[in-house]
PDB file of C-alpha atoms in Angstrom:
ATOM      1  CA  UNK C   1       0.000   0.000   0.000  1.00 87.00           C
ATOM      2  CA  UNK C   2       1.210   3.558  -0.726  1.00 91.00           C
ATOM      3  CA  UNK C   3       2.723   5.877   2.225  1.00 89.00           C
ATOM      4  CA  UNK C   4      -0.217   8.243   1.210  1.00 86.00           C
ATOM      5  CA  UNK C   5      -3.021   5.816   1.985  1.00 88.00           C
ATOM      6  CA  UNK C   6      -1.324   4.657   5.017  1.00 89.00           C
ATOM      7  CA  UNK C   7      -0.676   7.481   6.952  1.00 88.00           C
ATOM      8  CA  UNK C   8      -3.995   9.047   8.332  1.00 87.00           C
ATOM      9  CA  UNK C   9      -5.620  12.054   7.580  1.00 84.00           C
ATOM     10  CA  UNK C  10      -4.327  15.257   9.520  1.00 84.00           C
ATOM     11  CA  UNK C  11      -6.052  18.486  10.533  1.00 85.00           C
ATOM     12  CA  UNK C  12      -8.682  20.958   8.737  1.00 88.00           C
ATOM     13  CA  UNK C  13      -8.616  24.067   6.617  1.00 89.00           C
ATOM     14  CA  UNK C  14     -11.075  26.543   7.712  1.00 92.00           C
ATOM     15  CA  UNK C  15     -12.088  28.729   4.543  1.00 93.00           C
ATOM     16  CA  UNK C  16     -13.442  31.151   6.356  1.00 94.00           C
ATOM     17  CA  UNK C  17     -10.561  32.149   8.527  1.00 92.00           C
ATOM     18  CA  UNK C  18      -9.784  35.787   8.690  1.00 90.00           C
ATOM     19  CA  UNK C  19      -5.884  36.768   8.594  1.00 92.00           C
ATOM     20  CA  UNK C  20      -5.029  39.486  10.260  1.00 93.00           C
ATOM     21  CA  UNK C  21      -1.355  41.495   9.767  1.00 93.00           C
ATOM     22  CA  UNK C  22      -0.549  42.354  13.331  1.00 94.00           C
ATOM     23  CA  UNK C  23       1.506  45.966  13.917  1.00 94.00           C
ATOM     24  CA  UNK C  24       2.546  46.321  17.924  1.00 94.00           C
ATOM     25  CA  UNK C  25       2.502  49.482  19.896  1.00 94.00           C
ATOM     26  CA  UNK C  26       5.906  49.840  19.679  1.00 93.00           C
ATOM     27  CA  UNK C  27       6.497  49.990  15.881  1.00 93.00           C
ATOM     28  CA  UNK C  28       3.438  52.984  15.766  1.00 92.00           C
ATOM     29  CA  UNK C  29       5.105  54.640  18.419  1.00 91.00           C
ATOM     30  CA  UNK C  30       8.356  55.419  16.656  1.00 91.00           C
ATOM     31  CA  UNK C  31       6.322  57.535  13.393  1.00 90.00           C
ATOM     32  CA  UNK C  32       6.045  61.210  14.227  1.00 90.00           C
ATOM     33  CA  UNK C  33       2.544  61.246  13.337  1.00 89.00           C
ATOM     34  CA  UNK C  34      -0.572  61.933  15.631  1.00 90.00           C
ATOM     35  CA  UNK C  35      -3.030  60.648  13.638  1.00 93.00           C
ATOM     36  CA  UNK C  36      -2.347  57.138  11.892  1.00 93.00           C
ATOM     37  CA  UNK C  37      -4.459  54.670   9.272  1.00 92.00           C
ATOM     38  CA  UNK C  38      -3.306  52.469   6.787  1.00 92.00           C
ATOM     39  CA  UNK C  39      -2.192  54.696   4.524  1.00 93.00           C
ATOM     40  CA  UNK C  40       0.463  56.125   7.155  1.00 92.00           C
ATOM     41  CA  UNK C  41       0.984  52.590   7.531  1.00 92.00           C
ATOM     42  CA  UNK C  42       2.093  51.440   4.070  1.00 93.00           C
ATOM     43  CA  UNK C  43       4.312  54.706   3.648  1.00 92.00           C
ATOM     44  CA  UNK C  44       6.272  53.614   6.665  1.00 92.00           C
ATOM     45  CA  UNK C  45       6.313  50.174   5.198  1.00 93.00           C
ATOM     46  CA  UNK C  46       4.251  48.167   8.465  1.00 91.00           C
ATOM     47  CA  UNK C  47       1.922  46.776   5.753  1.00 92.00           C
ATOM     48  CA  UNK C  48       2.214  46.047   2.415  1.00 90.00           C
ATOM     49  CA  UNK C  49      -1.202  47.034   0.683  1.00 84.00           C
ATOM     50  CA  UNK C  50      -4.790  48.130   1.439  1.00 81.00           C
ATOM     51  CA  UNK C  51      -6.495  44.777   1.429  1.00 83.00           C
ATOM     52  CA  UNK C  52      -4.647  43.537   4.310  1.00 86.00           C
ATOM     53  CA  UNK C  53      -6.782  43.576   7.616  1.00 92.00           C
ATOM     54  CA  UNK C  54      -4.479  45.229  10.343  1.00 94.00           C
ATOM     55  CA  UNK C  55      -4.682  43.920  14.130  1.00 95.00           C
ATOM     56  CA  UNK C  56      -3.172  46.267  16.548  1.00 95.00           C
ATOM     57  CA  UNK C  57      -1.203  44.318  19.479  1.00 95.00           C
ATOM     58  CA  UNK C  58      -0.160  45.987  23.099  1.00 92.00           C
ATOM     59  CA  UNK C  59       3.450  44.979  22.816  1.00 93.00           C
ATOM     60  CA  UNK C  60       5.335  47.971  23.823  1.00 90.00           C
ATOM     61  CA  UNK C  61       4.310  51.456  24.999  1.00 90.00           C
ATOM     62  CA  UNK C  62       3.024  54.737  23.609  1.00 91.00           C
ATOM     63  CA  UNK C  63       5.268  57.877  24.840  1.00 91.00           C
ATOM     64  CA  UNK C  64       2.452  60.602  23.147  1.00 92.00           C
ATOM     65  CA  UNK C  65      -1.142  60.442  22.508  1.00 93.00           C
ATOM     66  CA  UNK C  66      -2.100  58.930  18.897  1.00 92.00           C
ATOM     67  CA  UNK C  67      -5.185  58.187  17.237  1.00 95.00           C
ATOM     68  CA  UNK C  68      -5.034  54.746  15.761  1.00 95.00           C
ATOM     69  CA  UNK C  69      -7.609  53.313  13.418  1.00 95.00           C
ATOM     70  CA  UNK C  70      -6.829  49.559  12.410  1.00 94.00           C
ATOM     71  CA  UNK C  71      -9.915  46.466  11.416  1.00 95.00           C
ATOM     72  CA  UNK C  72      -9.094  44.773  15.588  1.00 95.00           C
ATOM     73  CA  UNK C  73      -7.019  45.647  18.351  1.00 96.00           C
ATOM     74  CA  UNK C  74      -6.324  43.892  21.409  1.00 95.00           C
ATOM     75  CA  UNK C  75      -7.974  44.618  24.487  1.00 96.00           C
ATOM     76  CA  UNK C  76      -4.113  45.401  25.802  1.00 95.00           C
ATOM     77  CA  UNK C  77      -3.502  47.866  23.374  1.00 95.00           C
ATOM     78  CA  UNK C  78      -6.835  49.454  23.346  1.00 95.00           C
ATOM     79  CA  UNK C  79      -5.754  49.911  27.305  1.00 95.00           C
ATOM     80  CA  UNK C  80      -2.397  51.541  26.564  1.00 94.00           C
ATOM     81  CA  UNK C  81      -3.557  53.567  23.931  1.00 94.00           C
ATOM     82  CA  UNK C  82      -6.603  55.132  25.954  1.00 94.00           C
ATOM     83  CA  UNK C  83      -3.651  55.419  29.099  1.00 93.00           C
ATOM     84  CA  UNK C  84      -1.701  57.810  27.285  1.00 92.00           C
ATOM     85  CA  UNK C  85      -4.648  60.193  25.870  1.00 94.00           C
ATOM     86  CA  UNK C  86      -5.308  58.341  22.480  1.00 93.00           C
ATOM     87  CA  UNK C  87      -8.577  56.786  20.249  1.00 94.00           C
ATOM     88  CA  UNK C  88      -8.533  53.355  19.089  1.00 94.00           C
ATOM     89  CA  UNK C  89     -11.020  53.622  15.895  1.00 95.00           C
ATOM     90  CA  UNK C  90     -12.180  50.672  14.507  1.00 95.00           C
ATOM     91  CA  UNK C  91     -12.347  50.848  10.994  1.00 93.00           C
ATOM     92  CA  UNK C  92     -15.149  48.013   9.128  1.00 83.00           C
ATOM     93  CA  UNK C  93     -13.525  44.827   7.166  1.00 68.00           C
ATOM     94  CA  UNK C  94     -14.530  46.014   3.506  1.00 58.00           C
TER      95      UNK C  94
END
């Protein structure tokens, strides 16, 4: 019998996973910019395009007040962002 036939079956494929690109509070600290989206984003190279669904992740700290909009965000960085005088906006998953 064939190695494929023998060995069992492994795991599932969920088509309707959503991938997110995750950015950490760290990386969005270092751009000089008080206000930043996706665009701001792919000029500072974090992402590569538009389509890509952005996570925010608490890793890190925020040293000024910034008003982040990303598709998620964890409930970490939603916390540090809000301590240091910032908005996490959540932006809809076109």
């Amino acid at each position: 019998m064939p190695l494929h036939r023998r060995l069992p079956k492994r795991g599932f494929t969920n088509k309707f996973r959503v991938e997110y690109t995750e950015v950490n509070l760290d990386r969005l600290d270092r751009l000089p910019l008080a206000e930043i989206g996706l665009k701001e984003m792919i000029e500072h190279r974090l992402i590569h395009g538009e389509s890509e669904l952005v996570k925010v992740l608490g890793r890190g700290q925020l040293t000024s007040p910034k008003t982040i909009k990303a598709h998620a965000f964890s409930q970490s960085a939603v916390k540090k962002i809000e301590e240091s005088g910032g908005k996490a906006i959540t932006i809809g998953k076109e």
